[in-house]
Short mmCIF file of C-alpha atoms in Angstrom, two decimals:
data_model
loop_
_atom_site.label_atom_id
_atom_site.label_comp_id
_atom_site.label_asym_id
_atom_site.label_seq_id
_atom_site.Cartn_x
_atom_site.Cartn_y
_atom_site.Cartn_z
CA SER A 511 25.91 4.13 30.84
CA ALA A 512 22.34 5.08 30.05
CA VAL A 513 20.39 6.31 27.05
CA ILE A 514 17.73 8.85 27.88
CA SER A 515 14.87 9.88 25.62
CA GLN A 516 12.92 13.03 26.26
CA LYS A 517 9.65 14.11 24.71
CA PRO A 518 8.86 16.59 23.37
CA SER A 519 12.18 17.81 22.05
CA ARG A 520 10.68 21.25 21.61
CA ASP A 521 7.34 22.97 21.86
CA ILE A 522 5.77 26.37 21.63
CA CYS A 523 3.16 26.95 24.28
CA GLN A 524 0.63 29.59 25.14
CA ARG A 525 0.75 31.49 28.40
CA GLY A 526 -1.37 29.89 31.10
CA THR A 527 -1.22 26.36 29.73
CA SER A 528 0.65 23.37 31.11
CA LEU A 529 3.00 20.94 29.42
CA THR A 530 4.24 17.55 30.52
CA ILE A 531 7.73 16.41 29.59
CA GLN A 532 8.48 12.71 29.53
CA CYS A 533 11.80 11.08 30.31
CA GLN A 534 12.45 7.43 29.42
CA VAL A 535 15.64 5.63 30.44
CA ASP A 536 16.89 2.42 28.85
CA SER A 537 17.86 0.90 32.20
CA GLN A 538 16.56 0.91 35.75
CA VAL A 539 17.92 3.79 37.79
CA THR A 540 17.12 4.98 41.26
CA MET A 541 18.29 8.57 41.09
CA MET A 542 16.80 10.89 38.48
CA PHE A 543 17.15 14.65 38.33
CA TRP A 544 15.36 17.42 36.49
CA TYR A 545 17.35 20.51 35.51
CA ARG A 546 16.43 23.76 33.83
CA GLN A 547 18.73 25.69 31.53
CA GLN A 548 17.60 29.18 30.68
CA PRO A 549 19.00 30.85 27.56
CA GLY A 550 22.72 31.44 27.94
CA GLN A 551 22.75 30.10 31.48
CA SER A 552 24.01 26.99 33.18
CA LEU A 553 21.96 24.15 34.57
CA THR A 554 19.81 24.74 37.64
CA LEU A 555 18.54 21.74 39.57
CA ILE A 556 14.75 21.73 39.85
CA ALA A 557 14.21 18.53 41.79
CA THR A 558 15.40 15.03 42.55
CA ALA A 559 12.96 12.28 41.65
CA ASN A 560 13.64 8.91 43.22
CA GLN A 561 11.27 6.05 42.65
CA GLY A 562 9.11 5.26 45.61
CA SER A 563 9.32 8.65 47.25
CA GLU A 564 8.08 12.16 46.72
CA ALA A 565 10.26 14.41 44.62
CA THR A 566 12.57 16.73 46.52
CA TYR A 567 12.49 20.29 45.22
CA GLU A 568 15.26 22.85 45.31
CA SER A 569 14.85 26.33 46.66
CA GLY A 570 12.77 28.42 44.29
CA PHE A 571 10.89 25.48 42.79
CA VAL A 572 7.57 24.21 44.11
CA ILE A 573 5.47 21.16 43.46
CA ASP A 574 2.42 23.13 42.35
CA LYS A 575 4.39 24.70 39.54
CA PHE A 576 6.56 21.69 38.62
CA PRO A 577 4.76 18.48 39.59
CA ILE A 578 6.86 15.39 39.00
CA SER A 579 5.87 11.76 38.70
CA ARG A 580 8.19 8.78 39.02
CA PRO A 581 6.04 5.68 38.58
CA ASN A 582 8.89 3.24 38.01
CA LEU A 583 12.66 2.95 37.69
CA THR A 584 12.79 3.83 33.99
CA PHE A 585 10.34 6.70 33.59
CA SER A 586 9.55 10.15 34.94
CA THR A 587 7.52 13.18 33.94
CA LEU A 588 7.90 16.85 34.73
CA THR A 589 4.94 19.16 34.23
CA VAL A 590 5.42 22.88 33.83
CA SER A 591 2.13 24.38 35.01
CA ASN A 592 0.43 27.65 34.24
CA MET A 593 3.32 28.68 32.03
CA SER A 594 4.56 32.22 31.57
CA PRO A 595 7.27 33.52 29.21
CA GLU A 596 9.75 33.26 32.11
CA ASP A 597 9.38 29.48 31.89
CA SER A 598 10.91 29.47 28.42
CA SER A 599 13.91 27.21 28.93
CA ILE A 600 15.46 23.91 28.12
CA TYR A 601 14.38 21.24 30.59
CA LEU A 602 16.77 18.34 31.02
CA CYS A 603 16.31 14.95 32.58
CA SER A 604 19.40 13.22 33.97
CA VAL A 605 20.24 10.03 35.80
CA ASP A 606 22.99 8.82 38.06
CA VAL A 607 23.33 5.16 37.13
CA ALA A 608 25.83 4.47 39.87
CA GLY A 609 23.42 5.70 42.53
CA GLY A 610 25.61 8.46 43.89
CA GLY A 611 28.71 7.74 41.89
CA GLY A 612 28.71 11.21 40.44
CA GLU A 613 28.60 10.72 36.68
CA LEU A 614 25.35 11.98 35.18
CA PHE A 615 23.79 11.02 31.89
CA PHE A 616 21.50 13.55 30.25
CA GLY A 617 18.68 13.52 27.79
CA GLU A 618 18.82 15.89 24.85
CA GLY A 619 16.48 18.27 26.58
CA SER A 620 13.05 19.72 25.91
CA ARG A 621 13.14 23.28 24.62
CA LEU A 622 10.00 25.16 25.64
CA THR A 623 9.03 28.55 24.30
CA VAL A 624 6.12 30.27 26.02
CA LEU A 625 4.36 33.04 24.13
CA SER B 1092 27.25 31.65 49.91
CA GLN B 1093 28.14 28.71 47.72
CA LYS B 1094 29.62 29.48 44.33
CA ILE B 1095 31.08 27.65 41.38
CA GLU B 1096 32.91 30.07 39.12
CA GLN B 1097 34.10 29.51 35.59
CA ASN B 1098 35.48 32.11 33.27
CA SER B 1099 32.46 33.63 31.57
CA GLU B 1100 34.55 34.95 28.72
CA ALA B 1101 35.00 32.67 25.76
CA LEU B 1102 38.39 31.11 25.27
CA ASN B 1103 39.80 31.34 21.76
CA ILE B 1104 42.83 29.24 20.90
CA GLN B 1105 44.63 28.01 17.83
CA GLU B 1106 44.39 24.41 16.71
CA GLY B 1107 47.17 22.29 18.17
CA LYS B 1108 47.56 24.39 21.31
CA THR B 1109 46.55 23.38 24.81
CA ALA B 1110 43.30 24.81 26.13
CA THR B 1111 43.15 25.37 29.89
CA LEU B 1112 39.85 26.07 31.61
CA THR B 1113 39.47 27.03 35.25
CA CYS B 1114 36.84 26.16 37.85
CA ASN B 1115 36.90 27.76 41.29
CA TYR B 1116 34.48 27.00 44.09
CA THR B 1117 33.65 28.44 47.49
CA ASN B 1118 31.80 26.99 50.47
CA TYR B 1119 31.67 23.49 49.04
CA SER B 1120 33.31 20.31 50.23
CA PRO B 1121 33.15 18.31 47.03
CA ALA B 1122 33.48 14.57 47.08
CA TYR B 1123 33.73 14.67 43.31
CA LEU B 1124 34.44 17.31 40.73
CA GLN B 1125 33.31 16.65 37.19
CA TRP B 1126 33.70 18.16 33.77
CA TYR B 1127 31.05 17.99 31.07
CA ARG B 1128 30.92 19.10 27.47
CA GLN B 1129 27.81 20.72 26.04
CA ASP B 1130 27.22 21.44 22.38
CA PRO B 1131 24.52 23.90 21.29
CA GLY B 1132 21.06 22.37 21.50
CA ARG B 1133 22.34 19.19 23.17
CA GLY B 1134 22.43 17.83 26.69
CA PRO B 1135 25.73 17.83 28.60
CA VAL B 1136 28.04 14.87 28.09
CA PHE B 1137 30.22 13.59 30.92
CA LEU B 1138 33.98 13.80 30.32
CA LEU B 1139 35.94 13.23 33.51
CA LEU B 1140 35.44 12.86 37.25
CA ILE B 1141 38.10 13.46 39.88
CA ARG B 1142 37.73 12.60 43.55
CA GLU B 1143 38.70 14.77 46.48
CA ASN B 1144 41.72 12.59 47.26
CA GLU B 1145 43.03 12.69 43.69
CA LYS B 1146 45.33 15.36 42.30
CA GLU B 1147 45.16 14.58 38.61
CA LYS B 1148 43.19 12.46 36.17
CA ARG B 1149 43.84 11.89 32.47
CA LYS B 1150 41.81 10.54 29.60
CA GLU B 1151 43.29 10.64 26.11
CA ARG B 1152 43.88 14.36 25.35
CA LEU B 1153 42.10 15.50 28.50
CA LYS B 1154 43.65 16.21 31.88
CA VAL B 1155 41.98 17.42 35.04
CA THR B 1156 43.70 18.64 38.19
CA PHE B 1157 42.05 19.18 41.53
CA ASP B 1158 43.49 21.32 44.32
CA THR B 1159 41.24 21.22 47.39
CA THR B 1160 43.46 23.75 49.16
CA LEU B 1161 43.07 26.32 46.41
CA LYS B 1162 39.49 25.11 45.81
CA GLN B 1163 40.24 24.95 42.13
CA SER B 1164 40.19 22.55 39.21
CA LEU B 1165 41.96 23.01 35.91
CA PHE B 1166 40.78 21.26 32.76
CA HIS B 1167 43.27 20.86 29.94
CA ILE B 1168 42.72 19.79 26.34
CA THR B 1169 46.03 19.11 24.62
CA ALA B 1170 46.52 19.23 20.85
CA SER B 1171 43.18 20.96 20.55
CA GLN B 1172 41.05 20.55 17.43
CA PRO B 1173 38.19 22.60 15.98
CA ALA B 1174 35.90 19.71 16.99
CA ASP B 1175 36.72 20.51 20.62
CA SER B 1176 34.81 23.77 20.28
CA ALA B 1177 31.97 23.61 22.79
CA THR B 1178 30.93 24.81 26.23
CA TYR B 1179 32.64 23.04 29.10
CA LEU B 1180 30.85 22.80 32.42
CA CYS B 1181 32.39 22.20 35.81
CA ALA B 1182 30.18 20.40 38.34
CA LEU B 1183 30.43 19.38 41.98
CA LEU B 1184 28.92 16.64 44.08
CA ASN B 1185 29.21 17.61 47.72
CA THR B 1186 30.50 15.17 50.31
CA GLY B 1187 27.55 13.28 51.76
CA GLY B 1188 25.23 14.68 49.11
CA PHE B 1189 23.63 13.36 45.98
CA LYS B 1190 22.95 16.53 44.01
CA THR B 1191 25.31 17.70 41.30
CA ILE B 1192 25.61 21.46 40.99
CA PHE B 1193 26.92 23.08 37.81
CA GLY B 1194 29.00 26.11 37.04
CA ALA B 1195 28.00 28.48 34.25
CA GLY B 1196 30.47 27.00 31.79
CA THR B 1197 33.20 28.36 29.56
CA ARG B 1198 32.80 28.53 25.82
CA LEU B 1199 35.85 27.26 23.93
CA PHE B 1200 36.54 28.11 20.30
CA VAL B 1201 39.39 26.31 18.55
CA LYS B 1202 40.44 27.93 15.28
CA ALA B 1203 41.88 25.94 12.43
#
């Protein structure tokens, strides 16, 4: 299992600003994923962040808008850049501790509201 | 195109009854199919995983079936309780892949 801490848990941001979300895991994991959950919607994968390599982004998500860092096996950050109201969502960090075993552990999410 | 479909309508059942939720998928070859529970304002919590070569998996009051011919999974909660009220998400990990893709979820309400 894994315990994941995300910061901030929620924030209200102004249009045009950027916010960095931190994800801390209590164990070393190779595979880390960032998801977005818009109000009333399911989870959409933004990118896969594996330590030692560049993040891999899904269709519709680009590095300039959502830069990701993965400096070590227990930590990652996701930045939401130049925010607009459409970026208002819950952003979730998750890990696959089995390295492809399927079961994901999630943080509690970071709820961003962009005014 | 690839789709994971769950009943978008909420499921309302009486306490003690069995809740059955459906997940259908198209254009996937899942190695694993998973079910997660999500409470409002919380991250999803893993419940059960079933592999492509398994037909059924049980855990306490939970049962999952997986029919790769029908491309469907059923998720059952027996002797349901009000505390089971939540959104239940179906998710797939494709064969040879490493990304888990989620369905939209079904909201379950269990009335006392």
